[in-house]
Every structure is written in structure tokens, then in C-alpha cells.
Amino acid sequence: MPDIAYEQARHGSSIGQPLTRRDGFLKVTGGATFAADNRPEGMLHAVLAVSRIAKGRVAHLDVAAAEAHPGVVAVMTPQNAPKLAADPDAKNDPFTFRLDLLQNDRVRYAHQPIAVVIAETLEAATEGAELLAPRYETEAPRIGLDTAEPHKPQAVGAGDKTAATKGDIEAGLAGAARRIEAVYETPAQYHNAMEPHAIVAQWDGDRLTVDTPSQGMTMATMRLAGLFGIDPKNILVRSPFLGGGFGSKGFLSGPQVLGVMAAKLVDRPVKLVLRREQMFGPVGHRAETRQTLRLGADGSGALTALDHHTLTATSSHDDFYEPASALSRYLYAAPTLSTTHSGVRVDTGTPLFMRAPGEASGSAALEAAIDEMAEACGVDPLVFRQMNYAEAEPISDRPFSSKALRECYEQGAARFGWERRSAAPRSMRDEAGRLIGWGVGTALFPALMMQAEARAEIRADGSGVVAIGAHDMGQGAWTALAQIAADGLGLDLDQLDFRSGSSDLPNGGIAGGSAHTATAGSAIHAAAAAVLAQLSDLATNDENSPLFGAGNAGVYASKGRLIRRDDESRSESFTDILARAGRASISASGKGAPDPAARESYAMHAHGAVFAEVSVDPDLGQIRVTRLVGAFAAGRVVNPRLVTSQYYGGMIWGVSFALHENAVVDPRTGRVMNPNLGEYHVPVNADVPSIEAILVEENDPHVNPLGIKGVGEIGITGTAGAIANAVYHATGVRVRKMPITLDKLLG
């Protein structure tokens, strides 16, 4: 094969364009099929009966009453549940979490499934579940961070180290001209995606088909294969649409597996959908934290020390610790640094990944502490950040692969009008006399990348096919990945058949950690490059082709043609190349994976700065976020419309974090008292009247072949802290316990 310097066109007609979502029409017209929309022939309905206590055992279930109810087909309990091939309490790796699958009568948290009622109709199953009338042997639950002696976890988050230090932190604090120490608290927050967890499961012998929302179909397939002792090839997971995930659908939850067990028990297809209140328990949440920060600075305002300790909670029966202190390892250039974690075990469902796990809660505390340190030094809070942000990872000294944070500060401040900010708290008012406050927070999120595979094909009619088991949970992956595929193959989008959302396609990795576009996109890019290299080989070795002998000059693909790089008047269509070769199609596979050498040499992150304006009623303490401006640098932008939407969603979640979300737990029963969207508050349109996202141009040549970074989570980081700082600027009251509510201002 000749030495061909083949390259794809760097900027095709799709990447960089603000295209509307390819799935948008289906969603707004009701044509999108979500998991619970599936109705296979003979389908039954399953409803969970869940525990109303947080600790103890189920002493009695009135199974006979439930079974006697008209329409009820079966009641699944620990006594008759299908036997599993693997222990659901086994821990094989940091990404395997224990599941409650009716393995015994023990209760470990409120809303734990204790039985499943299966019936001909949803109404019959619901009524049957009520008739079970469980009785319990109750034990006193452990609730709250003060309920037990703290311990040191073996790891935090996804297997990250518990502690990281640099230098002598006590010496750094002792030598500081100014010091602050403060404790910040964040509450438990629960997943409330628009689409609750659901599954439609059907068995055909040892073959299993499930329709369920999944952020990781391959992982779901392997988990089901292990639990039921069947070949992964006999399992098909379909998840073309997700109504939100945010981490809660990254791993199969207990209720989803119970749906599969129910289908096996009755040997008919079964649908199981969680009610909203049942989301508060078995499908993960963000754990509460109590974070202690100690900061020191010299006389010029340069940090000398940053000590960040997090106390958080995990469940009594499993391990997941919110890595809130970890963010402080990367953001500010303190010569002495300490980040540590401790945990307590409580009787709740296991906390899990929730949008920006660790970064969201950690940045809320860190950014408030940075403001307090700036005030102690008499330095403007934006200037203080510009003085102290890190240009290399403080602990490892690895340089950041891009240095765009300063540009984020400058563009965001200019758009917001930061230079008009009055320094003194309670010094700004609007025309109605409401107190006005302006705050800033730095945003940071790691530029992660995982592993994925894709398959690309060019057909004789000049069209292309790209297949990958990727996931679109509302972020626009169907659109962005198709744009990458079209440009990778040198085709227009209308010439491309993009296939996704099913586990029988090449493994698209997991849609998590803001890494999916980079990971799946890199696999698609590699597959497209491989198939075009084959096509180029056919053409440049064919004496009848105008591309013959291109050699080192190489070719590139555009508009369904291969074009000589040294003479663009010489080109040939894909159709002609394949026809002359007698080929109906040509295909290849590609993989996406992080580059170990680049990751070893550089610290890779997306950066940003968020500016918030609040107005506060001086008499009632009512808080309104009146304006948000975020400036973010996240590498190459595949689709600016989708990226802007993701930034908006992240910043709105930051509003929710700062002012709204709070799972209130009754310490006597261990139950969440507000398990619904009427009492568990999240923002509505009126809570965010003005929001703007600035896409700061950034070229990072090290992060991955496409230069892409994630945008799904960075918008949260910095926003909650910016709002807290704005509230202080407006009122002069520093609230260190979130959510910030009017009683905390008036008290």
C-alpha cells in the first residue's frame, strides 16, 4: 500500500454549525418512544411496594389479600423471587453498587422495594400493592452527619484518592497575613429527571430484551448477564431516548432489575415504572456535606494555604462518598494545600453520581470561601481570583492543557459590567428599593474521556452509515455525534444514516462525566478515518482514477468526493470509486480512548466564570436571581446551539442548588418528607429571568483528536457559589448553609 498522507477536512459543513436537534420533531410531536411507551403483546404491569421505615425488617405482608384482588397475577416477595446467579450485594469494582432485589426481609432505607405486585392493569397492580399492608419490626435509624463517628473512606467518588496534600498546611496558615476559617453545609439532593426510571422486560427462553433508560447500555448488559447467568449476547438493551439521566441512569438500579425478575416469574412481558416519590431512595442521590475550609493569604492577597475537608454520608450497606474536596486540588495556586474527606454511615439509599458529583457541592463551598478570603484581604473578589487561579495543577505541577480561564474572567466580566460593582455590601439598590448584589464564581470540570467503538460504512450510492451504541439523555448526542460522523465521512447530514441507542451496536461507552461527545465522537472519527483510508487506497492505486498516484500529496473527503490536496480540480465521487472496484460498500471500525501520554503530561479541564446578580427584599428577605452570565471555554464546539443549552441547564441547576433543593428527612423515621415536585423545590421559568452563556474560543491540541471537552456539568460549578456571594454582597449576611432561604437572612 503506498504511503498516503490522507487527512479528513478539518472543518466540514456540519461541525461548528448551530443545527437544531435531529430528534426534536419526534419529541414535540409525541413520536419519540421512551421506555415506558413500549407495549409488547401480553404485557403485564408491575408496581413496587416500598418500605415506610428506614431500618428493621418486614415482619408480615398480606400476600393473600393482594393475590385475591381482581386482575392481580402474582406477588413477588423474598419467598418466591427468581433465584439469581450472582449475589446482588457482591462488590466487584468501584462501579458495581449493591442492589436490593428481595434477597431477604431486611430494610436498609426508606422506600426500599419490599415486594412487587404484577397485574393485568396498572390500577390493579397499584391497588394490590396497597393491600399488602406491611408490618415491620422497626429499629432506630441513623440519619444526619452527627449520627455516628466519622471514618476515613478508602476512596471517594469513582475510586479517587481520599486525601491529597502539598507542603506544610499548618505552616502555610501560620505564616499568612490574613486567615479565614468557615464551615459550609450542603443538603441531600435527589434525582428528579423528567422521565422516572422505567423498564419493559420480556424473556424468550434465555434471551432477554429490555427497554429502559440507560446512560451505559453495555454496562447494563453485563450487569444483567451476571445477575441472571446468561450470555451477554442474549441480551438486547434498547434506549433510544432518555428523559434526563444526570448520573442516576448510569447504572442499573434495583427497581429496573426487579422488573426483569418479575417478567421471569410470570413468563410474560412486564412494565415497571417508578412513581415520583419512589425516586427518593433506590436510584441514588447527592449526599449532604459539611465542608470546613481554612485559607491563608499574604499581605498582597496571594494565597499561602488552602485546607479543604469534607464530611459526607454514605449508606449503611455500600460505599459512595461525595468527593467535594477534590476540586480544591486543581483550581487555585496555593503553595500549601490539603484536601481530605471523612464519612459517616446512615440509613438511606446509597448516594451515587449526580450531575457534577463533588464539583457541584465542593465549588459551592470553595467559591464562598474564596470570597471571604478576598474580603479579608481587601481585594475585589474577581481580582483575587485572577491573582490566584492556577495555571498548572497545584499538587502534580502538570500544566493545564489550555490556559483559557483568564479569557473567561475577562469576557464574562465585560459582558456583565463588573466594573460598575460597588464594593461594600448593601450598597446597591434598584429603583424599587430592593437590595442588589453581584457575585462571581470560578467554574472548572475535568475533561474526561473513556473508551468507545464505532462502525462506519460508505455505500455504493454514495451514502454513509455510522453505528454506535451511544446515548442521548437530552443533551443532543444524536445531533452532535451525527455532525461528527458526517464531517468525518465527508458527507452532508442528509446523506448519513446515523444509528444509535441499542446495545447490539458497537459499545459507545457511558454517557457520564461530560465525556460522551469526546469519547463516542473520537470513536466515530477514527472509524470514519479508517473507512476513508480504504477508499483512498482503492482510488490512488487505480490507474483509471483521477486520484491515481496521489502518494504523499494525499486526499481529503468533502461532499461525497475524494479530492487531491495538491490539485483540487482532480477529484472523484465515492460512488464512482466503489463502482469501478465492484464494491457494494466499504466499512471499517474505530476506537476512541484517552491518550495516556497526554494525560500524564497535562492536566485537562474545561474552565469558566459565572457572574450572578440577585435582588433581595430588604424587609422580607425574598431572593431573586435576576441575571446570570457565564463564560466557558470547553475546547472545540461541535454545535453551539446545543452547547449553549447545556450551559443554560447547568447554570439553572446552580440556581436550584443555591436557593431551592433540599431533601428534608424526618430523623425519627428516616423518610424524606418532601418526595414530590410540589415540595421538593426546583427552579421554574420565573426563577431565571435572564441567562446568558458566552462560548469562549479555545483550541486544546492535547485533550483528544477532535479537541472536544464536555459541557454538561461545568455550568453548575461556580454558579451556586456566585449566587451565594451575590446574596452576601446584597445583604451583608453570609449564609453558609444551602439552600439560602429567607429565614436564614432574617434570622
XYZ file of C-alpha atoms in Angstrom:
747
model
C 0.000 0.000 0.000
C 1.520 3.378 -0.974
C 2.457 5.978 1.601
C -0.737 8.098 1.523
C -0.889 11.229 3.664
C -4.670 11.023 3.986
C -6.471 13.530 6.152
C -10.073 14.462 6.727
C -11.151 18.028 6.086
C -10.595 19.856 9.372
C -13.857 21.786 9.192
C -16.686 20.295 7.200
C -20.195 21.591 6.726
C -21.592 20.152 9.973
C -19.189 20.590 12.894
C -19.491 24.071 14.334
C -22.977 24.658 12.946
C -25.874 25.504 15.338
C -28.126 22.807 13.919
C -31.455 22.048 15.557
C -31.867 18.707 17.242
C -32.464 15.790 14.891
C -34.825 14.218 17.454
C -36.628 17.448 18.277
C -39.559 16.941 15.920
C -40.204 13.446 17.273
C -40.203 14.695 20.840
C -42.520 17.648 20.368
C -44.984 15.597 18.302
C -45.039 12.560 20.592
C -43.212 10.378 18.094
C -40.261 9.576 20.349
C -40.632 6.184 22.027
C -39.399 6.288 25.614
C -39.035 3.092 27.628
C -42.477 3.146 29.223
C -44.129 3.784 25.827
C -43.411 0.219 24.737
C -46.323 -2.252 24.945
C -45.357 -5.746 23.771
C -48.198 -8.214 23.306
C -49.362 -9.792 26.547
C -47.651 -7.192 28.721
C -48.425 -7.018 32.450
C -47.928 -4.090 34.811
C -45.721 -4.240 37.896
C -45.863 -1.887 40.872
C -43.380 -1.699 43.728
C -44.382 -1.918 47.352
C -41.761 0.069 49.238
C -40.758 0.332 52.862
C -42.099 3.082 55.095
C -39.320 2.565 57.627
C -35.588 3.140 57.236
C -34.221 0.294 59.332
C -35.535 -3.034 60.532
C -37.288 -5.965 58.857
C -40.579 -6.726 57.171
C -42.462 -8.887 59.659
C -45.593 -9.521 57.595
C -47.117 -8.941 54.156
C -50.732 -9.792 53.429
C -49.892 -11.581 50.201
C -53.195 -13.452 50.146
C -55.195 -10.210 50.112
C -53.141 -8.823 47.252
C -53.322 -12.038 45.225
C -57.091 -12.158 45.681
C -57.571 -8.701 44.185
C -59.144 -8.800 40.697
C -56.529 -8.532 37.973
C -53.526 -9.402 40.141
C -51.446 -12.164 38.529
C -48.629 -12.588 41.047
C -46.956 -11.041 44.067
C -43.162 -11.290 44.122
C -41.585 -11.384 47.585
C -38.349 -12.777 49.042
C -40.151 -16.125 49.313
C -40.798 -16.609 45.593
C -38.474 -14.221 43.759
C -36.468 -15.907 40.973
C -33.073 -17.048 42.144
C -30.158 -15.038 40.846
C -26.846 -16.342 39.526
C -24.853 -13.673 41.373
C -25.139 -12.066 44.784
C -26.624 -8.562 44.346
C -24.599 -7.498 47.390
C -21.280 -8.501 45.793
C -18.779 -5.698 45.033
C -16.547 -6.367 42.039
C -15.286 -2.868 41.267
C -15.949 0.802 42.149
C -18.742 0.898 39.568
C -20.688 -2.042 40.987
C -23.216 -0.996 43.598
C -25.284 -3.228 45.856
C -28.892 -3.743 44.829
C -31.982 -4.554 46.876
C -33.602 -7.399 44.947
C -35.791 -9.048 47.572
C -32.883 -11.187 48.737
C -34.213 -11.123 52.337
C -36.660 -9.318 54.611
C -34.195 -6.712 55.906
C -34.908 -2.988 55.405
C -31.886 -0.732 54.913
C -33.571 2.560 53.941
C -36.958 4.153 53.412
C -38.560 3.492 50.007
C -36.599 0.257 49.626
C -38.574 -2.215 47.481
C -40.078 -4.957 49.667
C -42.412 -6.625 47.135
C -43.609 -6.364 43.535
C -47.250 -6.763 42.539
C -47.871 -7.862 38.933
C -51.285 -7.422 37.369
C -53.224 -7.105 34.139
C -53.631 -3.340 34.642
C -51.686 -0.598 36.352
C -54.670 0.137 38.579
C -54.943 -3.462 39.761
C -51.231 -3.651 40.499
C -51.357 -0.360 42.435
C -54.346 -1.492 44.488
C -52.736 -4.872 45.111
C -49.606 -3.192 46.445
C -51.740 -1.215 48.913
C -53.414 -4.414 50.114
C -50.082 -5.887 51.211
C -50.353 -3.721 54.377
C -46.823 -4.442 55.603
C -45.963 -4.705 59.285
C -42.420 -4.064 60.459
C -40.006 -4.750 63.265
C -38.510 -1.272 63.475
C -35.063 -0.176 64.604
C -33.958 3.403 65.237
C -32.474 4.820 62.014
C -29.175 6.672 61.770
C -29.834 9.962 59.997
C -27.608 13.023 59.593
C -23.895 13.754 59.722
C -23.783 13.727 63.522
C -25.346 10.300 63.910
C -22.121 8.269 64.032
C -18.375 8.563 64.480
C -16.748 9.657 61.209
C -14.385 7.277 59.446
C -11.853 7.660 56.665
C -13.083 6.198 53.359
C -10.811 4.024 51.272
C -11.753 6.092 48.228
C -14.151 8.855 47.210
C -16.237 9.295 44.081
C -15.283 6.841 41.335
C -12.313 5.365 43.172
C -10.433 8.633 43.634
C -7.974 9.106 46.480
C -9.387 10.335 49.768
C -6.646 12.849 50.523
C -4.071 14.881 48.620
C -1.620 17.339 50.130
C 1.199 19.640 49.124
C 3.572 21.301 51.554
C 3.027 22.027 55.246
C -0.520 23.340 55.507
C -0.174 24.448 59.125
C 2.970 26.394 58.323
C 1.228 27.993 55.372
C -1.622 29.106 57.598
C 0.666 30.258 60.406
C 2.695 32.411 58.026
C -0.337 34.071 56.456
C -1.033 37.764 56.989
C -4.778 37.084 56.693
C -6.679 33.890 57.521
C -10.267 32.704 57.376
C -11.909 29.521 58.614
C -15.529 28.685 57.841
C -17.898 25.720 57.690
C -20.294 25.311 54.746
C -23.134 22.814 54.523
C -24.990 21.431 51.522
C -28.110 19.234 51.855
C -29.020 15.905 50.338
C -30.398 16.380 46.827
C -32.381 13.744 44.937
C -32.555 12.825 41.278
C -35.722 14.069 39.623
C -35.242 13.588 35.900
C -38.346 14.308 33.836
C -38.582 10.602 32.976
C -38.603 8.360 36.070
C -36.802 5.035 35.950
C -38.764 2.510 33.924
C -38.329 -0.869 32.293
C -40.225 -3.105 29.919
C -38.716 -6.605 30.103
C -39.526 -9.722 28.098
C -37.928 -13.157 28.129
C -37.774 -15.673 25.292
C -36.127 -18.711 26.826
C -32.683 -17.498 27.874
C -32.916 -14.433 25.661
C -33.811 -11.108 27.287
C -34.979 -7.860 25.696
C -35.346 -4.761 27.815
C -36.443 -1.239 27.011
C -35.074 1.007 29.736
C -33.440 4.427 30.012
C -29.696 3.870 30.246
C -26.600 6.028 30.189
C -24.484 2.892 29.749
C -26.110 0.090 27.755
C -23.030 -2.128 27.637
C -22.594 -1.880 31.396
C -26.298 -2.644 31.855
C -25.956 -5.684 29.603
C -23.020 -7.043 31.570
C -24.763 -6.444 34.905
C -27.870 -8.314 33.744
C -25.763 -11.142 32.307
C -24.005 -11.592 35.630
C -27.136 -11.433 37.759
C -29.138 -13.879 35.614
C -26.289 -16.116 34.481
C -26.853 -15.737 30.741
C -24.623 -14.899 27.792
C -24.382 -11.119 27.233
C -25.022 -11.841 23.533
C -28.512 -12.996 24.502
C -29.412 -9.619 25.975
C -30.696 -6.644 23.997
C -30.967 -3.297 25.772
C -32.807 -0.580 23.845
C -32.554 3.011 24.975
C -33.045 5.401 22.047
C -34.450 8.213 24.206
C -33.917 9.237 27.816
C -35.927 11.881 29.589
C -32.894 13.021 31.573
C -30.291 10.998 33.429
C -27.751 13.188 35.275
C -25.949 10.100 36.620
C -28.955 8.261 38.023
C -29.256 6.098 34.909
C -25.570 5.332 34.528
C -26.011 2.024 36.340
C -28.952 -0.321 36.566
C -30.971 0.364 39.697
C -32.718 -2.216 41.833
C -36.219 -1.404 40.528
C -35.105 -1.935 36.925
C -33.718 -5.380 37.753
C -36.873 -6.194 39.711
C -38.821 -5.591 36.510
C -36.697 -8.228 34.776
C -37.225 -10.630 37.677
C -40.976 -10.029 37.562
C -41.064 -10.877 33.859
C -39.175 -14.076 34.568
C -41.547 -15.013 37.390
C -44.729 -14.717 35.290
C -43.139 -15.623 31.928
C -44.794 -12.635 30.264
C -43.563 -9.161 29.320
C -43.705 -6.763 32.285
C -43.604 -2.994 32.557
C -42.462 -1.333 35.793
C -42.311 2.455 36.197
C -41.314 4.255 39.383
C -43.700 6.781 40.858
C -42.144 10.153 41.606
C -41.907 9.552 45.361
C -40.170 6.220 44.737
C -37.257 8.117 43.165
C -36.306 9.193 46.693
C -34.419 6.095 47.774
C -33.256 3.332 45.429
C -31.878 5.288 42.439
C -29.161 7.425 44.037
C -28.840 10.994 45.262
C -26.244 13.641 46.098
C -25.204 13.195 49.719
C -25.191 16.007 52.227
C -21.819 17.568 53.088
C -20.241 19.649 55.815
C -17.123 21.312 54.469
C -14.514 23.090 56.549
C -12.227 25.460 54.695
C -9.188 27.254 56.079
C -7.442 29.750 53.823
C -4.445 31.999 54.299
C -3.012 34.816 52.188
C -0.008 37.123 52.372
C -0.155 40.887 52.512
C -0.529 41.217 48.732
C -3.503 38.849 48.597
C -1.634 35.813 47.274
C -2.802 32.545 48.798
C -0.374 30.830 51.139
C -2.588 27.922 52.211
C -5.826 26.162 51.280
C -7.198 23.420 53.532
C -10.461 21.779 52.455
C -12.043 18.972 54.495
C -15.376 17.324 53.653
C -17.557 15.271 55.958
C -20.199 13.413 53.956
C -22.582 10.499 54.270
C -22.846 7.121 52.620
C -25.361 4.354 53.144
C -25.148 1.730 55.845
C -24.587 -1.004 53.280
C -22.484 0.434 50.446
C -19.773 2.968 49.660
C -20.068 6.169 47.688
C -18.566 9.333 49.151
C -19.194 12.733 47.571
C -15.672 13.934 46.571
C -16.355 17.578 47.410
C -12.811 18.490 48.484
C -11.234 17.168 45.283
C -11.963 20.338 43.276
C -9.585 22.301 45.513
C -6.709 20.201 44.172
C -6.917 21.908 40.786
C -8.229 25.439 40.890
C -6.152 27.849 42.986
C -2.372 28.100 43.200
C -1.783 27.811 46.944
C 1.799 26.727 47.763
C 0.466 24.611 50.649
C -2.654 22.583 50.047
C -4.603 19.877 51.841
C -7.784 18.151 50.671
C -9.304 15.422 52.838
C -12.581 13.538 53.318
C -14.332 11.623 56.064
C -17.651 9.852 56.095
C -20.479 8.575 58.255
C -22.854 5.699 57.558
C -26.562 6.495 57.576
C -29.733 4.533 56.860
C -30.571 5.933 53.430
C -30.290 4.657 49.891
C -26.744 4.745 48.611
C -25.637 8.163 47.291
C -24.415 7.987 43.723
C -23.256 10.164 40.868
C -25.373 13.288 40.423
C -24.560 15.976 37.867
C -21.041 17.282 38.695
C -20.544 14.854 41.619
C -18.136 16.502 44.051
C -17.575 19.543 41.864
C -21.065 20.952 42.445
C -21.012 20.726 46.237
C -17.285 21.422 46.508
C -17.349 24.544 44.346
C -20.312 25.946 46.297
C -18.175 25.949 49.443
C -14.821 26.792 47.846
C -16.107 29.802 45.913
C -17.791 31.231 49.008
C -14.571 30.768 50.984
C -12.537 32.461 48.248
C -14.867 35.451 48.504
C -14.433 35.584 52.269
C -10.665 35.453 51.830
C -10.784 38.230 49.243
C -12.809 40.404 51.607
C -10.352 39.748 54.442
C -7.554 40.931 52.152
C -9.489 43.970 50.944
C -9.260 42.783 47.321
C -12.068 42.733 44.742
C -13.300 39.108 44.531
C -12.760 38.899 40.767
C -9.267 40.386 41.027
C -8.481 37.965 43.858
C -9.395 35.029 41.632
C -7.385 36.403 38.733
C -4.408 36.738 41.065
C -4.657 33.215 42.436
C -6.039 30.836 39.819
C -3.696 28.013 38.897
C -2.022 27.689 35.507
C -0.740 24.242 36.461
C -2.251 21.566 38.661
C -1.102 22.636 42.144
C -0.264 19.193 43.519
C 1.264 17.480 40.469
C 2.537 20.657 38.763
C 1.266 19.305 35.441
C 0.474 22.299 33.224
C -3.110 22.733 32.118
C -3.528 21.688 28.503
C -5.138 25.080 27.849
C -4.988 28.415 29.638
C -8.359 29.913 28.794
C -9.594 30.756 32.288
C -8.272 34.323 32.216
C -10.222 34.906 28.994
C -13.358 33.545 30.693
C -12.919 36.012 33.563
C -12.375 38.926 31.201
C -15.180 38.205 28.724
C -17.675 37.374 31.452
C -16.843 40.475 33.477
C -17.094 42.732 30.435
C -20.498 41.358 29.411
C -21.806 41.522 32.977
C -20.481 45.030 33.632
C -18.473 44.029 36.702
C -16.549 47.312 36.724
C -19.729 49.037 37.955
C -19.884 46.907 41.092
C -19.818 48.804 44.377
C -17.505 47.037 46.827
C -19.428 47.487 50.064
C -22.261 45.073 50.964
C -25.792 46.559 50.997
C -24.624 49.481 48.865
C -26.561 48.760 45.656
C -30.346 49.052 45.189
C -32.757 49.047 42.287
C -35.498 51.585 41.591
C -37.942 49.680 43.807
C -35.570 49.812 46.754
C -34.624 46.125 46.618
C -31.064 45.269 47.612
C -28.861 44.308 44.640
C -25.861 42.008 44.921
C -23.248 40.899 42.418
C -21.162 37.775 42.845
C -18.682 35.706 40.875
C -17.614 32.077 40.926
C -14.983 30.129 39.025
C -16.144 27.083 37.070
C -13.996 24.017 36.494
C -14.684 20.460 35.347
C -12.247 17.741 34.240
C -12.039 16.964 30.537
C -12.622 13.247 30.888
C -12.516 10.651 28.166
C -13.425 6.970 28.256
C -13.399 4.154 25.709
C -15.813 3.509 22.852
C -16.107 1.804 19.488
C -17.912 2.755 16.286
C -18.505 1.323 12.835
C -18.598 3.341 9.612
C -19.687 2.330 6.126
C -19.775 4.005 2.723
C -22.290 2.560 0.275
C -22.265 2.356 -3.493
C -24.927 5.052 -3.776
C -22.570 7.487 -2.020
C -24.404 7.466 1.310
C -22.854 6.642 4.638
C -23.810 4.658 7.732
C -22.344 5.195 11.181
C -23.376 2.932 14.041
C -22.535 3.304 17.726
C -24.312 2.293 20.930
C -24.368 5.866 22.177
C -26.892 7.539 24.465
C -28.948 10.703 24.136
C -30.392 11.665 27.516
C -31.485 15.078 26.314
C -28.088 16.648 25.718
C -28.347 16.343 21.932
C -25.967 13.442 21.322
C -27.942 12.200 18.322
C -27.293 15.550 16.667
C -23.726 16.294 17.734
C -22.445 12.778 17.042
C -24.151 12.761 13.644
C -22.410 16.049 12.842
C -19.051 14.479 13.713
C -19.934 11.425 11.629
C -20.986 13.456 8.592
C -17.857 15.560 8.609
C -15.686 12.523 9.331
C -17.015 10.811 6.202
C -17.030 13.965 4.111
C -20.813 13.842 3.621
C -23.753 16.117 4.161
C -26.060 15.138 7.013
C -28.859 14.162 4.641
C -26.528 11.552 3.121
C -25.894 9.921 6.514
C -27.759 7.090 8.254
C -26.790 7.514 11.924
C -27.707 4.579 14.181
C -27.597 4.665 17.947
C -29.437 3.784 21.158
C -29.184 -0.021 21.180
C -26.760 -2.432 22.842
C -26.349 -4.557 19.685
C -24.366 -1.695 18.158
C -20.671 -1.095 18.909
C -20.032 -0.116 22.524
C -20.457 3.649 22.778
C -19.133 3.830 26.341
C -21.060 5.590 29.068
C -22.768 8.963 28.863
C -21.318 10.390 32.032
C -18.609 12.666 33.337
C -19.305 15.116 30.493
C -17.237 12.730 28.370
C -19.702 11.224 25.916
C -19.227 13.536 22.938
C -15.442 13.361 23.242
C -15.431 9.592 23.731
C -18.053 8.479 21.224
C -17.065 11.271 18.842
C -13.446 10.127 18.820
C -14.524 6.557 18.047
C -16.688 7.820 15.174
C -13.826 9.999 13.928
C -11.476 7.003 13.965
C -13.961 4.733 12.179
C -14.584 7.361 9.501
C -10.852 7.879 9.007
C -10.343 4.126 8.652
C -13.046 3.651 6.031
C -11.902 6.673 4.031
C -8.330 5.382 4.125
C -9.575 2.177 2.485
C -11.495 4.176 -0.101
C -8.441 6.335 -0.747
C -6.349 3.217 -1.216
C -8.766 1.956 -3.862
C -8.670 5.239 -5.766
C -4.986 6.142 -5.582
C -3.959 2.665 -6.730
C -6.350 2.652 -9.682
C -4.816 3.919 -12.947
C -8.300 4.870 -14.164
C -8.885 7.216 -11.244
C -8.025 10.923 -11.400
C -6.545 10.359 -7.939
C -4.052 7.739 -9.122
C -0.581 8.296 -7.731
C -1.590 10.896 -5.173
C 1.070 9.453 -2.911
C 2.258 11.827 -0.245
C 0.085 14.580 -1.641
C -2.828 12.674 -0.202
C -6.524 13.314 -0.493
C -9.337 14.618 1.644
C -13.075 13.961 1.660
C -15.810 16.514 1.095
C -19.360 16.433 -0.293
C -19.147 12.730 -1.113
C -15.917 13.042 -3.076
C -12.223 12.390 -2.543
C -10.173 15.426 -3.594
C -6.443 15.757 -4.178
C -4.892 18.083 -1.687
C -2.295 19.395 -4.156
C -4.762 19.853 -7.033
C -8.381 20.330 -6.022
C -9.522 20.195 -9.631
C -8.845 16.460 -9.545
C -11.462 14.555 -7.560
C -13.743 11.537 -7.750
C -17.056 10.609 -6.152
C -17.374 7.800 -3.637
C -19.921 6.213 -5.986
C -17.509 6.042 -8.943
C -14.656 4.682 -6.845
C -16.774 1.844 -5.438
C -18.427 1.087 -8.802
C -15.108 0.692 -10.588
C -13.861 -1.540 -7.760
C -17.034 -3.628 -7.943
C -17.835 -2.994 -4.299
C -21.335 -2.575 -2.877
C -19.882 -0.912 0.180
C -16.766 -0.462 2.236
C -16.637 -0.435 6.029
C -14.294 -0.135 8.977
C -14.323 0.149 12.756
C -12.645 2.647 15.013
C -11.967 3.152 18.691
C -11.840 6.182 20.943
C -9.727 6.177 24.087
C -7.689 8.645 26.134
C -4.035 9.124 25.249
C -2.064 8.004 28.331
C 0.984 10.053 27.424
C -1.006 13.270 27.006
C -2.899 12.632 30.245
C 0.369 12.081 32.046
C 1.842 15.324 30.711
C -1.129 17.676 31.051
C -3.977 18.394 33.433
C -7.098 18.635 31.305
C -10.126 20.682 32.289
C -12.862 22.886 30.917
C -12.868 26.345 32.501
C -15.374 29.083 33.121
C -16.504 32.036 35.187
C -20.074 32.718 36.304
C -21.402 36.157 37.283
C -24.662 36.432 39.210
C -26.973 39.290 40.132
C -29.595 38.908 42.842
C -32.221 41.212 44.230
C -33.361 40.827 47.847
C -36.391 42.344 49.525
C -34.869 44.274 52.483
C -37.881 43.599 54.718
C -38.921 40.052 53.768
C -35.597 38.558 52.678
C -37.087 37.209 49.446
C -34.272 36.394 46.989
C -34.484 36.554 43.209
C -31.706 35.726 40.769
C -32.200 38.478 38.222
C -29.241 37.867 35.929
C -26.688 35.168 35.171
C -23.756 35.471 32.763
C -21.400 32.538 32.271
C -18.275 32.467 30.114
C -16.946 28.984 29.376
C -14.022 27.529 27.439
C -14.524 23.865 26.562
C -12.442 23.148 23.505
C -13.884 22.663 20.041
C -17.603 23.375 19.866
C -19.426 20.802 17.736
C -22.817 22.539 17.905
C -23.038 25.971 19.563
C -26.822 25.751 19.944
C -26.583 22.516 21.926
C -23.571 23.704 23.921
C -25.347 26.905 24.921
C -28.347 24.845 26.013
C -26.119 22.682 28.197
C -24.548 25.748 29.815
C -28.015 27.145 30.484
C -29.100 23.875 32.080
C -26.029 23.759 34.270
C -26.408 27.342 35.473
C -30.105 26.805 36.186
C -29.147 23.761 38.240
C -26.749 26.060 40.104
C -29.715 28.297 40.937
C -31.534 25.208 42.165
C -28.534 24.222 44.288
C -28.124 27.643 45.846
C -31.745 28.569 46.551
C -34.125 25.634 46.166
C -33.202 21.968 46.523
C -33.336 20.368 49.962
C -34.448 16.855 50.846
C -35.972 17.161 54.317
C -35.551 13.916 56.274
C -37.542 13.035 59.388
C -34.875 11.839 61.866
C -37.448 9.666 63.655
C -38.457 7.612 60.621
C -35.621 8.222 58.166
C -38.142 9.129 55.463
C -37.785 12.044 53.057
C -40.734 14.276 53.908
C -40.938 16.118 50.583
C -40.674 13.340 47.935
C -42.548 15.164 45.189
C -42.076 18.128 42.891
C -44.629 20.169 44.817
C -42.499 20.285 47.963
C -39.034 19.360 46.681
C -38.350 22.719 45.072
C -36.600 23.230 41.740
C -36.491 26.409 39.641
C -39.218 27.361 37.192
C -39.014 29.903 34.377
C -39.857 32.803 36.676
C -36.826 31.979 38.825
C -34.372 32.628 35.964
C -35.470 35.750 34.082
C -32.147 36.451 32.343
C -29.387 33.982 31.496
C -26.534 34.248 29.026
C -23.697 31.921 28.066
C -20.534 33.071 26.299
C -18.666 30.451 24.284
C -15.004 31.371 24.736
C -12.908 30.140 21.845
C -10.366 27.527 22.890
C -8.047 25.284 20.915
C -6.695 22.457 23.062
C -4.481 20.211 20.902
C -3.809 17.720 23.700
C -7.195 16.692 25.042
C -8.257 14.321 22.189
C -8.072 14.165 18.383
C -11.165 16.339 17.992
C -10.211 18.874 20.668
C -13.581 18.363 22.407
C -14.302 18.853 26.103
C -17.515 18.225 27.995
C -20.080 20.922 28.706
C -22.846 19.095 30.563
C -21.699 19.741 34.109
C -19.357 22.718 34.222
C -22.271 25.199 34.270
C -23.224 24.077 37.798
C -19.743 24.619 39.177
C -19.214 28.226 40.110
C -22.892 29.166 39.802
C -24.070 28.231 43.297
C -21.041 29.978 44.798
C -21.581 33.060 42.629
C -25.186 33.309 43.846
C -24.178 32.870 47.489
C -21.588 35.610 47.063
C -24.152 37.872 45.400
C -26.568 37.337 48.299
C -23.847 38.384 50.731
C -22.999 41.432 48.637
C -26.672 42.422 48.612
C -27.384 41.852 52.312
C -24.140 41.710 54.257
C -25.274 38.334 55.622
C -23.024 35.384 54.865
C -25.203 32.256 54.647
C -23.053 29.136 54.785
C -25.812 26.531 54.769
C -27.561 25.827 51.488
C -30.161 26.305 50.219
C -30.141 30.008 51.044
C -33.662 30.835 52.225
C -35.241 33.987 53.601
C -35.345 32.662 57.184
C -31.529 32.416 57.138
C -31.288 36.055 56.076
C -33.797 37.314 58.623
C -32.662 35.099 61.487
